[in-house]
PDB file of C-alpha atoms in Angstrom:
ATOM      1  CA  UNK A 282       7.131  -7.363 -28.696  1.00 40.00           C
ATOM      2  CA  UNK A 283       9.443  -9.857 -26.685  1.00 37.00           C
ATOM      3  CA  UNK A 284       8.537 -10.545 -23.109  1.00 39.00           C
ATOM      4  CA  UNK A 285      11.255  -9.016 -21.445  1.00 38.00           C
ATOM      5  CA  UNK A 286      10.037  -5.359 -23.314  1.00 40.00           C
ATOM      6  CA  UNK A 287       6.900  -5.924 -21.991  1.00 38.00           C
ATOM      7  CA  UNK A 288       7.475  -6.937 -18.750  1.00 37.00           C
ATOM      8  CA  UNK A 289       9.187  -3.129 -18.689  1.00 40.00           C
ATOM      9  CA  UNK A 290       5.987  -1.248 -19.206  1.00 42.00           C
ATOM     10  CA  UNK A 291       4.243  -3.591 -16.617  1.00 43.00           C
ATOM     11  CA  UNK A 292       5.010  -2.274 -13.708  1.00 42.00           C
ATOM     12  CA  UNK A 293       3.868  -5.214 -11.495  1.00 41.00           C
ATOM     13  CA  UNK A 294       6.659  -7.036 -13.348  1.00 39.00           C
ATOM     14  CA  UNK A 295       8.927  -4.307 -12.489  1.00 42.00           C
ATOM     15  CA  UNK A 296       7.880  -4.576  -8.791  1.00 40.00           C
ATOM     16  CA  UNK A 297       6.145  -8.119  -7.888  1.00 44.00           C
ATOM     17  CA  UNK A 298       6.423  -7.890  -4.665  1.00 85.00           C
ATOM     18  CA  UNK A 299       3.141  -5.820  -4.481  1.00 94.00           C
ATOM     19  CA  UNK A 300      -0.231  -8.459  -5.071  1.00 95.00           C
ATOM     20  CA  UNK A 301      -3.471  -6.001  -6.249  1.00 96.00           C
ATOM     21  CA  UNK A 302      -6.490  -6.078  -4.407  1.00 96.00           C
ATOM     22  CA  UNK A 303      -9.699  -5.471  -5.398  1.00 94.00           C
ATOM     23  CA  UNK A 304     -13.706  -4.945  -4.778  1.00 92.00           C
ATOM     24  CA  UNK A 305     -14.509  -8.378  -3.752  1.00 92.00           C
ATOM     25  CA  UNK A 306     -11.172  -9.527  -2.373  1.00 95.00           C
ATOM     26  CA  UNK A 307      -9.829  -6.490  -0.151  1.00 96.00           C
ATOM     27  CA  UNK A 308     -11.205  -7.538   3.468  1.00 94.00           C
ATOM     28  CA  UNK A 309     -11.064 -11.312   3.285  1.00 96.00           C
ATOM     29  CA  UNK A 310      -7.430 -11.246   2.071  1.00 96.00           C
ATOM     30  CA  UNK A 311      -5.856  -8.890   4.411  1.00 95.00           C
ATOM     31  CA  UNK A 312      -7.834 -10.735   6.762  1.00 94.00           C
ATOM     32  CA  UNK A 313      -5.689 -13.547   6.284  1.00 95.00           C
ATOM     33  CA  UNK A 314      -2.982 -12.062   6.340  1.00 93.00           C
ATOM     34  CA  UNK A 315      -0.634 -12.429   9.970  1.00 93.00           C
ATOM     35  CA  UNK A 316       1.865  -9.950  10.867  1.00 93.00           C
ATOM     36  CA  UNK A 317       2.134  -6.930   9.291  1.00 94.00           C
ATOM     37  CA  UNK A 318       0.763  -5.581   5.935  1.00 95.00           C
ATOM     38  CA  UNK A 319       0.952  -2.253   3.625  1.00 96.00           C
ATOM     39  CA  UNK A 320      -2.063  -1.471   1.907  1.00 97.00           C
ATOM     40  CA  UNK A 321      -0.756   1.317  -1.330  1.00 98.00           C
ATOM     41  CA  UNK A 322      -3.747   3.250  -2.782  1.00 98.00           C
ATOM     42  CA  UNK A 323      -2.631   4.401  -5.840  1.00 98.00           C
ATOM     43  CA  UNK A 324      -3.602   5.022  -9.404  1.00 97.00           C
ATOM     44  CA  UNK A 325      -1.873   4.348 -12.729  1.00 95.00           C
ATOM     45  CA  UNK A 326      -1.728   8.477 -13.376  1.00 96.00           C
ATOM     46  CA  UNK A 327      -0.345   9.328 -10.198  1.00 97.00           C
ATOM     47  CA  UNK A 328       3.482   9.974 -10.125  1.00 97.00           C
ATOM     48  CA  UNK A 329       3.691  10.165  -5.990  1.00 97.00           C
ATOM     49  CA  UNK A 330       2.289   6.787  -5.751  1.00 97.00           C
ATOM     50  CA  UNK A 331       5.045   5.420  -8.207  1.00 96.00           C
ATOM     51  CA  UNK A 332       7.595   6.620  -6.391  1.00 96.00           C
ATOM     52  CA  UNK A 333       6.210   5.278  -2.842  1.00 97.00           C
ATOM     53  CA  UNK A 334       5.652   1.884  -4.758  1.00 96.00           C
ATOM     54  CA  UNK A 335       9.258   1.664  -5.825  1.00 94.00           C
ATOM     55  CA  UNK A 336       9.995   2.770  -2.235  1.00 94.00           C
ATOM     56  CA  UNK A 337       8.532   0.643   0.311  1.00 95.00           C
ATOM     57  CA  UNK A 338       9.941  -2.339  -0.446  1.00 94.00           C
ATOM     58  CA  UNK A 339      13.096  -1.483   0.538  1.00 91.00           C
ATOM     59  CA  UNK A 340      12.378   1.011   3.039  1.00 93.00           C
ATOM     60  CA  UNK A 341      10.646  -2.039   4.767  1.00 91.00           C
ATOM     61  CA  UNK A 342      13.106  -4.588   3.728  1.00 86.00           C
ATOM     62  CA  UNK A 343      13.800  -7.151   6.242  1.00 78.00           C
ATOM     63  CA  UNK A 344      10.025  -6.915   8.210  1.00 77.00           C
ATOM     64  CA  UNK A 345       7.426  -9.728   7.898  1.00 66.00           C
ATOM     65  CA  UNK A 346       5.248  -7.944   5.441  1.00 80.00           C
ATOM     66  CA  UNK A 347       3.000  -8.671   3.185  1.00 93.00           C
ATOM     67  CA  UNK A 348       2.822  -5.707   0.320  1.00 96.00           C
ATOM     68  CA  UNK A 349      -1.077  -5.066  -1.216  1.00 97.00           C
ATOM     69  CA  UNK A 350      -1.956  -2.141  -4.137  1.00 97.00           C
ATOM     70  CA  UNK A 351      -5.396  -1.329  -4.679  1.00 98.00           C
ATOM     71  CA  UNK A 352      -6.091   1.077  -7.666  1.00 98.00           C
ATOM     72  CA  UNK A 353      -9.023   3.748  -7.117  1.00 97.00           C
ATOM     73  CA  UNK A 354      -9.260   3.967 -10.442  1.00 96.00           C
ATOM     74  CA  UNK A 355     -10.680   0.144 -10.708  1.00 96.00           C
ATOM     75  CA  UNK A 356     -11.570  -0.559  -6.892  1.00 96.00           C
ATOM     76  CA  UNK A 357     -14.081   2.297  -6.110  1.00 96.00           C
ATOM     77  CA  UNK A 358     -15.872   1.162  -4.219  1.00 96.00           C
ATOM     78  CA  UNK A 359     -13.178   0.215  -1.470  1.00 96.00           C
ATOM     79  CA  UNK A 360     -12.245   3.916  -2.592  1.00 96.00           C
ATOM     80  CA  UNK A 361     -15.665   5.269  -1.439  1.00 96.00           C
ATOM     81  CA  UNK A 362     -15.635   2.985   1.884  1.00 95.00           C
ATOM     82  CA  UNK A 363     -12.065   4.362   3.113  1.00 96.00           C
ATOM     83  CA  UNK A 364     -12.782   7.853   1.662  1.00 96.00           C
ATOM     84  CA  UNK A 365      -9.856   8.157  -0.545  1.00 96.00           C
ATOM     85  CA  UNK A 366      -9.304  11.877  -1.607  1.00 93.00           C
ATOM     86  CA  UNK A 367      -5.425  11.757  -1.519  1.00 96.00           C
ATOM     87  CA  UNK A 368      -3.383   9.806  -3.089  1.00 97.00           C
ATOM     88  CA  UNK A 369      -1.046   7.915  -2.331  1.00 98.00           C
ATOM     89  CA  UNK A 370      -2.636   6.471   0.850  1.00 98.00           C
ATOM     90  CA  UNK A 371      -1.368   3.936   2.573  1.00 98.00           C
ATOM     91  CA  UNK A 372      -2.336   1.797   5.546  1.00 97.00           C
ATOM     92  CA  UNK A 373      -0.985  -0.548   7.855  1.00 97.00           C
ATOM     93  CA  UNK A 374      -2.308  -3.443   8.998  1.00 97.00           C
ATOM     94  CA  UNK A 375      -1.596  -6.108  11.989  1.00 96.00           C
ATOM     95  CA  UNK A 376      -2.782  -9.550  11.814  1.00 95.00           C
ATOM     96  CA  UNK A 377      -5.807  -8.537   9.348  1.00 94.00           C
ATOM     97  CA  UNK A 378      -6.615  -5.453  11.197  1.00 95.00           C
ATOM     98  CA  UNK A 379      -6.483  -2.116  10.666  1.00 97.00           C
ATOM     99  CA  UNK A 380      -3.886  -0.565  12.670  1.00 97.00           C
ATOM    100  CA  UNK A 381      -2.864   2.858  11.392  1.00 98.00           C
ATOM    101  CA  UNK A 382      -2.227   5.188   8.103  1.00 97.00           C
ATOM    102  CA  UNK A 383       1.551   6.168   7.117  1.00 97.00           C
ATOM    103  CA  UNK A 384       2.041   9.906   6.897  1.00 96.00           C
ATOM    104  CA  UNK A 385       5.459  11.203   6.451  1.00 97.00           C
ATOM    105  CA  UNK A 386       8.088  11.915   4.170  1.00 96.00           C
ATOM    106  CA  UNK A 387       8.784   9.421   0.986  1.00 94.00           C
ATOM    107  CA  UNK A 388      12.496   8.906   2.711  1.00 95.00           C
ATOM    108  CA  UNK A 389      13.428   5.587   3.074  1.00 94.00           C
ATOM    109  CA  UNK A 390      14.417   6.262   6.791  1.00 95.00           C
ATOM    110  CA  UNK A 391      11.273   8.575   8.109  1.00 96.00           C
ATOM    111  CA  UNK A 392       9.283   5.610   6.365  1.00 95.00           C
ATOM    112  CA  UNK A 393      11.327   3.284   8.674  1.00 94.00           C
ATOM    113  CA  UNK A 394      10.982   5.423  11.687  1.00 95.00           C
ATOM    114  CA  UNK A 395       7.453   6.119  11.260  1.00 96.00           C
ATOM    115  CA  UNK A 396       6.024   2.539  10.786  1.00 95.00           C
ATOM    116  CA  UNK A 397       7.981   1.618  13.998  1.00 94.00           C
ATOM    117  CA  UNK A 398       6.434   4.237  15.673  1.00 97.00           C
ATOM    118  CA  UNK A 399       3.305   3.285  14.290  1.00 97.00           C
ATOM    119  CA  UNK A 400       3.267  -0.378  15.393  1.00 95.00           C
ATOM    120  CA  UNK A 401       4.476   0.392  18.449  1.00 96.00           C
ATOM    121  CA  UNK A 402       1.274   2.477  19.128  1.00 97.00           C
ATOM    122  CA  UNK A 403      -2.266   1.531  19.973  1.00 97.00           C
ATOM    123  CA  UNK A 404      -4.233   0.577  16.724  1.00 96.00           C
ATOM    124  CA  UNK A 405      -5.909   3.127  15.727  1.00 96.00           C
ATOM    125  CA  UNK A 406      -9.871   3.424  14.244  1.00 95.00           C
ATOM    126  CA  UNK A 407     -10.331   1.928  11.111  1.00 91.00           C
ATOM    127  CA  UNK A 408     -11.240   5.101   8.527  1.00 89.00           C
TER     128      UNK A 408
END
């Protein structure tokens, strides 16, 4: 198989602009992170969180962010600690704090809208 065919059924070479967290690495990285992140909580079966991954990058083009997957399916633990149920989930963070989950419609634009909204807002509790 040449690289270029497999780097089409790897969806993080499809979409690179996401970096995967994990068990031991979740906290301390966002932590270091300043300015705004996206935490996606998704799983490699789930056809919602797809979509939203091929989404946000461009729905959230031109912001200082820093884009972050975690997959339930291998992180559980972080799983267990947010109380996943849904997916996708995603959360927003400000200068390696939580600051609020995204809820609205997978439209470029109400993504827009919302996250401005959002970070305009108080932060909100950590889940």
């Amino acid at each position: 198989m040449s690289v270029s065919q497999q780097e089409s059924r790897d969806s993080t070479a499809i979409l690179p602009t996401f970096s995967r967290l994990a068990e031991g690495d979740f906290h301390p990285r966002l932590a270091a992170v300043s300015g705004i992140a996206v935490v996606l909580f998704s799983a490699p079966h789930c056809g919602s969180c797809r979509a939203w991954k091929r989404m946000l990058p461009d729905a959230l083009s031109g912001s200082t962010l820093a884009l972050f997957e975690v997959d339930v399916s291998e992180a559980t633990g972080v799983a267990r600690y947010f109380e996943i149920f849904h997916l996708p989930t995603i959360y927003l963070y400000r200068d390696g704090q939580f600051h609020a989950e995204l809820q609205c419609e997978a439209r470029p634009n109400a993504i827009r809208q919302a996250v401005r909204s959002l970070l305009a807002a108080p932060p909100q509790d950590e889940p």
